Amino acid sequence: ERPTSRELLQAVDAGADWGIGPIDMLIAAFTDSTCLEKQRRQTGLKLLVDRGADGLVLLLQLQLVPWGKDEFYPDPLAMAYFASDAAFAEALATAWDGSLGLRRRSSDALSSVTWRLRALTEGDRHSPFVERVGGASAGAGTAVGLRFLLGSNRRNQAPQETWAITGRLEPNGSIKDVQGLENKLNAAFRRGLNVIVPAESADRLRSEFPGKQSQIHGAGTVSEATDLMRGAVGREVVDFASYALACIRRWLGRGAKEAAEEVVSPDAL
């Protein structure tokens, strides 16, 4: 009888030799009924990167894989011929390291996450397949995507499809300036996208794009960028949760009658 994915993982950790190759392990993991719900969990958001003298809008897709050893790696089917420089690799590694707290607090501690990139085409100008990306611009967006994928409220959240993000990620979670912002914004505006940029660059970019000021949003941290990228459903859930928690605290601390007189609306929280 073929072992389940859980048994396979235990066997790998123990160094046992089942005589089963990686393809068999993959099939077992994806057909094990205990893994199906996690296997379907995925998210995606738009990144802005450089492409020579022009900017490029990429779709970053993240998917939880219910087997593995807590790793973050490119989708082997979609990114087999992908190449990057050291700055890009470091940016993704920083984003993954920054999600450690989320992984420890959830049931995903033994799960891995795959990522893939797709270029959003403009007519027939270039292929949707991405073969090479360089620089640190993807760091902030990757960190935000991992929050949506692994966060405790993930079922009620989705990155807004009309938003994109660019920025260099620091180990402390702050978002810093990157090169080529003007080209990246031009690529985003051609698609009518709102853009999240490093907070330190937002005022300068608004002055350079006077007709697009309402589409430029600054974020200094991953948390701020996540809040901006969160869709309407996610914001409503968070607002209601904050409102409900405030009400409960008042009821427990002051008594029902006094609390009822002091409850405020969600808009006031």
JSON list of N, CA and C in Angstrom, two decimals, residues 162-195:
[
{"chain": "A", "resi": 162, "resn": "THR", "atom": "N", "xyz": [-6.89, 45.66, -9.28]},
{"chain": "A", "resi": 162, "resn": "THR", "atom": "CA", "xyz": [-6.55, 46.91, -9.98]},
{"chain": "A", "resi": 162, "resn": "THR", "atom": "C", "xyz": [-5.42, 47.66, -9.29]},
{"chain": "A", "resi": 163, "resn": "TRP", "atom": "N", "xyz": [-4.66, 46.95, -8.46]},
{"chain": "A", "resi": 163, "resn": "TRP", "atom": "CA", "xyz": [-3.54, 47.56, -7.76]},
{"chain": "A", "resi": 163, "resn": "TRP", "atom": "C", "xyz": [-2.25, 46.81, -8.08]},
{"chain": "A", "resi": 164, "resn": "ALA", "atom": "N", "xyz": [-1.13, 47.54, -8.02]},
{"chain": "A", "resi": 164, "resn": "ALA", "atom": "CA", "xyz": [0.20, 46.95, -8.21]},
{"chain": "A", "resi": 164, "resn": "ALA", "atom": "C", "xyz": [1.13, 47.57, -7.17]},
{"chain": "A", "resi": 165, "resn": "ILE", "atom": "N", "xyz": [2.27, 46.91, -6.96]},
{"chain": "A", "resi": 165, "resn": "ILE", "atom": "CA", "xyz": [3.20, 47.37, -5.92]},
{"chain": "A", "resi": 165, "resn": "ILE", "atom": "C", "xyz": [4.62, 47.19, -6.38]},
{"chain": "A", "resi": 166, "resn": "THR", "atom": "N", "xyz": [5.49, 48.07, -5.91]},
{"chain": "A", "resi": 166, "resn": "THR", "atom": "CA", "xyz": [6.92, 47.95, -6.15]},
{"chain": "A", "resi": 166, "resn": "THR", "atom": "C", "xyz": [7.65, 48.54, -4.95]},
{"chain": "A", "resi": 167, "resn": "GLY", "atom": "N", "xyz": [8.83, 48.00, -4.65]},
{"chain": "A", "resi": 167, "resn": "GLY", "atom": "CA", "xyz": [9.60, 48.52, -3.53]},
{"chain": "A", "resi": 167, "resn": "GLY", "atom": "C", "xyz": [10.59, 47.49, -3.01]},
{"chain": "A", "resi": 168, "resn": "ARG", "atom": "N", "xyz": [11.68, 47.97, -2.47]},
{"chain": "A", "resi": 168, "resn": "ARG", "atom": "CA", "xyz": [12.68, 47.10, -1.87]},
{"chain": "A", "resi": 168, "resn": "ARG", "atom": "C", "xyz": [12.32, 46.80, -0.43]},
{"chain": "A", "resi": 169, "resn": "LEU", "atom": "N", "xyz": [12.38, 45.54, -0.05]},
{"chain": "A", "resi": 169, "resn": "LEU", "atom": "CA", "xyz": [11.99, 45.11, 1.29]},
{"chain": "A", "resi": 169, "resn": "LEU", "atom": "C", "xyz": [13.23, 45.02, 2.19]},
{"chain": "A", "resi": 170, "resn": "GLU", "atom": "N", "xyz": [13.12, 45.62, 3.38]},
{"chain": "A", "resi": 170, "resn": "GLU", "atom": "CA", "xyz": [14.17, 45.51, 4.38]},
{"chain": "A", "resi": 170, "resn": "GLU", "atom": "C", "xyz": [13.81, 44.42, 5.39]},
{"chain": "A", "resi": 171, "resn": "PRO", "atom": "N", "xyz": [14.80, 43.82, 6.05]},
{"chain": "A", "resi": 171, "resn": "PRO", "atom": "CA", "xyz": [14.50, 42.75, 7.02]},
{"chain": "A", "resi": 171, "resn": "PRO", "atom": "C", "xyz": [13.55, 43.17, 8.13]},
{"chain": "A", "resi": 172, "resn": "ASN", "atom": "N", "xyz": [13.49, 44.45, 8.46]},
{"chain": "A", "resi": 172, "resn": "ASN", "atom": "CA", "xyz": [12.58, 44.91, 9.52]},
{"chain": "A", "resi": 172, "resn": "ASN", "atom": "C", "xyz": [11.16, 45.17, 9.03]},
{"chain": "A", "resi": 173, "resn": "GLY", "atom": "N", "xyz": [10.89, 44.87, 7.75]},
{"chain": "A", "resi": 173, "resn": "GLY", "atom": "CA", "xyz": [9.55, 45.04, 7.22]},
{"chain": "A", "resi": 173, "resn": "GLY", "atom": "C", "xyz": [9.28, 46.38, 6.59]},
{"chain": "A", "resi": 174, "resn": "SER", "atom": "N", "xyz": [10.27, 47.26, 6.55]},
{"chain": "A", "resi": 174, "resn": "SER", "atom": "CA", "xyz": [10.07, 48.56, 5.92]},
{"chain": "A", "resi": 174, "resn": "SER", "atom": "C", "xyz": [10.27, 48.44, 4.40]},
{"chain": "A", "resi": 175, "resn": "ILE", "atom": "N", "xyz": [9.66, 49.37, 3.67]},
{"chain": "A", "resi": 175, "resn": "ILE", "atom": "CA", "xyz": [9.72, 49.38, 2.21]},
{"chain": "A", "resi": 175, "resn": "ILE", "atom": "C", "xyz": [10.51, 50.61, 1.77]},
{"chain": "A", "resi": 176, "resn": "LYS", "atom": "N", "xyz": [11.54, 50.37, 0.97]},
{"chain": "A", "resi": 176, "resn": "LYS", "atom": "CA", "xyz": [12.45, 51.44, 0.57]},
{"chain": "A", "resi": 176, "resn": "LYS", "atom": "C", "xyz": [12.43, 51.65, -0.94]},
{"chain": "A", "resi": 177, "resn": "ASP", "atom": "N", "xyz": [13.07, 52.75, -1.34]},
{"chain": "A", "resi": 177, "resn": "ASP", "atom": "CA", "xyz": [13.07, 53.19, -2.73]},
{"chain": "A", "resi": 177, "resn": "ASP", "atom": "C", "xyz": [13.80, 52.19, -3.64]},
{"chain": "A", "resi": 178, "resn": "VAL", "atom": "N", "xyz": [13.39, 52.17, -4.90]},
{"chain": "A", "resi": 178, "resn": "VAL", "atom": "CA", "xyz": [14.04, 51.36, -5.93]},
{"chain": "A", "resi": 178, "resn": "VAL", "atom": "C", "xyz": [14.24, 52.23, -7.16]},
{"chain": "A", "resi": 179, "resn": "GLN", "atom": "N", "xyz": [15.05, 51.77, -8.07]},
{"chain": "A", "resi": 179, "resn": "GLN", "atom": "CA", "xyz": [15.32, 52.52, -9.29]},
{"chain": "A", "resi": 179, "resn": "GLN", "atom": "C", "xyz": [14.21, 52.31, -10.32]},
{"chain": "A", "resi": 180, "resn": "GLY", "atom": "N", "xyz": [14.14, 53.25, -11.25]},
{"chain": "A", "resi": 180, "resn": "GLY", "atom": "CA", "xyz": [13.22, 53.11, -12.36]},
{"chain": "A", "resi": 180, "resn": "GLY", "atom": "C", "xyz": [11.75, 53.25, -12.03]},
{"chain": "A", "resi": 181, "resn": "LEU", "atom": "N", "xyz": [11.43, 53.99, -10.98]},
{"chain": "A", "resi": 181, "resn": "LEU", "atom": "CA", "xyz": [10.02, 54.10, -10.57]},
{"chain": "A", "resi": 181, "resn": "LEU", "atom": "C", "xyz": [9.17, 54.76, -11.65]},
{"chain": "A", "resi": 182, "resn": "GLU", "atom": "N", "xyz": [9.72, 55.74, -12.34]},
{"chain": "A", "resi": 182, "resn": "GLU", "atom": "CA", "xyz": [8.94, 56.44, -13.37]},
{"chain": "A", "resi": 182, "resn": "GLU", "atom": "C", "xyz": [8.52, 55.47, -14.47]},
{"chain": "A", "resi": 183, "resn": "ASN", "atom": "N", "xyz": [9.44, 54.62, -14.93]},
{"chain": "A", "resi": 183, "resn": "ASN", "atom": "CA", "xyz": [9.11, 53.65, -15.97]},
{"chain": "A", "resi": 183, "resn": "ASN", "atom": "C", "xyz": [8.07, 52.64, -15.48]},
{"chain": "A", "resi": 184, "resn": "LYS", "atom": "N", "xyz": [8.21, 52.23, -14.25]},
{"chain": "A", "resi": 184, "resn": "LYS", "atom": "CA", "xyz": [7.26, 51.27, -13.69]},
{"chain": "A", "resi": 184, "resn": "LYS", "atom": "C", "xyz": [5.86, 51.87, -13.59]},
{"chain": "A", "resi": 185, "resn": "LEU", "atom": "N", "xyz": [5.79, 53.13, -13.15]},
{"chain": "A", "resi": 185, "resn": "LEU", "atom": "CA", "xyz": [4.49, 53.76, -13.04]},
{"chain": "A", "resi": 185, "resn": "LEU", "atom": "C", "xyz": [3.85, 53.95, -14.41]},
{"chain": "A", "resi": 186, "resn": "ASN", "atom": "N", "xyz": [4.64, 54.27, -15.42]},
{"chain": "A", "resi": 186, "resn": "ASN", "atom": "CA", "xyz": [4.08, 54.39, -16.76]},
{"chain": "A", "resi": 186, "resn": "ASN", "atom": "C", "xyz": [3.45, 53.08, -17.22]},
{"chain": "A", "resi": 187, "resn": "ALA", "atom": "N", "xyz": [4.11, 51.97, -16.92]},
{"chain": "A", "resi": 187, "resn": "ALA", "atom": "CA", "xyz": [3.56, 50.67, -17.28]},
{"chain": "A", "resi": 187, "resn": "ALA", "atom": "C", "xyz": [2.26, 50.40, -16.54]},
{"chain": "A", "resi": 188, "resn": "ALA", "atom": "N", "xyz": [2.20, 50.80, -15.27]},
{"chain": "A", "resi": 188, "resn": "ALA", "atom": "CA", "xyz": [0.98, 50.58, -14.49]},
{"chain": "A", "resi": 188, "resn": "ALA", "atom": "C", "xyz": [-0.16, 51.47, -14.98]},
{"chain": "A", "resi": 189, "resn": "PHE", "atom": "N", "xyz": [0.14, 52.72, -15.27]},
{"chain": "A", "resi": 189, "resn": "PHE", "atom": "CA", "xyz": [-0.90, 53.65, -15.69]},
{"chain": "A", "resi": 189, "resn": "PHE", "atom": "C", "xyz": [-1.48, 53.29, -17.05]},
{"chain": "A", "resi": 190, "resn": "ARG", "atom": "N", "xyz": [-0.68, 52.66, -17.90]},
{"chain": "A", "resi": 190, "resn": "ARG", "atom": "CA", "xyz": [-1.23, 52.19, -19.18]},
{"chain": "A", "resi": 190, "resn": "ARG", "atom": "C", "xyz": [-2.32, 51.17, -18.97]},
{"chain": "A", "resi": 191, "resn": "ARG", "atom": "N", "xyz": [-2.30, 50.51, -17.83]},
{"chain": "A", "resi": 191, "resn": "ARG", "atom": "CA", "xyz": [-3.34, 49.52, -17.51]},
{"chain": "A", "resi": 191, "resn": "ARG", "atom": "C", "xyz": [-4.38, 50.07, -16.53]},
{"chain": "A", "resi": 192, "resn": "GLY", "atom": "N", "xyz": [-4.27, 51.34, -16.19]},
{"chain": "A", "resi": 192, "resn": "GLY", "atom": "CA", "xyz": [-5.24, 51.94, -15.28]},
{"chain": "A", "resi": 192, "resn": "GLY", "atom": "C", "xyz": [-5.12, 51.46, -13.86]},
{"chain": "A", "resi": 193, "resn": "LEU", "atom": "N", "xyz": [-3.91, 51.08, -13.44]},
{"chain": "A", "resi": 193, "resn": "LEU", "atom": "CA", "xyz": [-3.73, 50.51, -12.10]},
{"chain": "A", "resi": 193, "resn": "LEU", "atom": "C", "xyz": [-3.42, 51.59, -11.07]},
{"chain": "A", "resi": 194, "resn": "ASN", "atom": "N", "xyz": [-3.85, 51.36, -9.84]},
{"chain": "A", "resi": 194, "resn": "ASN", "atom": "CA", "xyz": [-3.36, 52.10, -8.70]},
{"chain": "A", "resi": 194, "resn": "ASN", "atom": "C", "xyz": [-2.02, 51.48, -8.30]},
{"chain": "A", "resi": 195, "resn": "VAL", "atom": "N", "xyz": [-1.12, 52.31, -7.78]},
{"chain": "A", "resi": 195, "resn": "VAL", "atom": "CA", "xyz": [0.24, 51.84, -7.51]},
{"chain": "A", "resi": 195, "resn": "VAL", "atom": "C", "xyz": [0.63, 52.14, -6.07]}
]
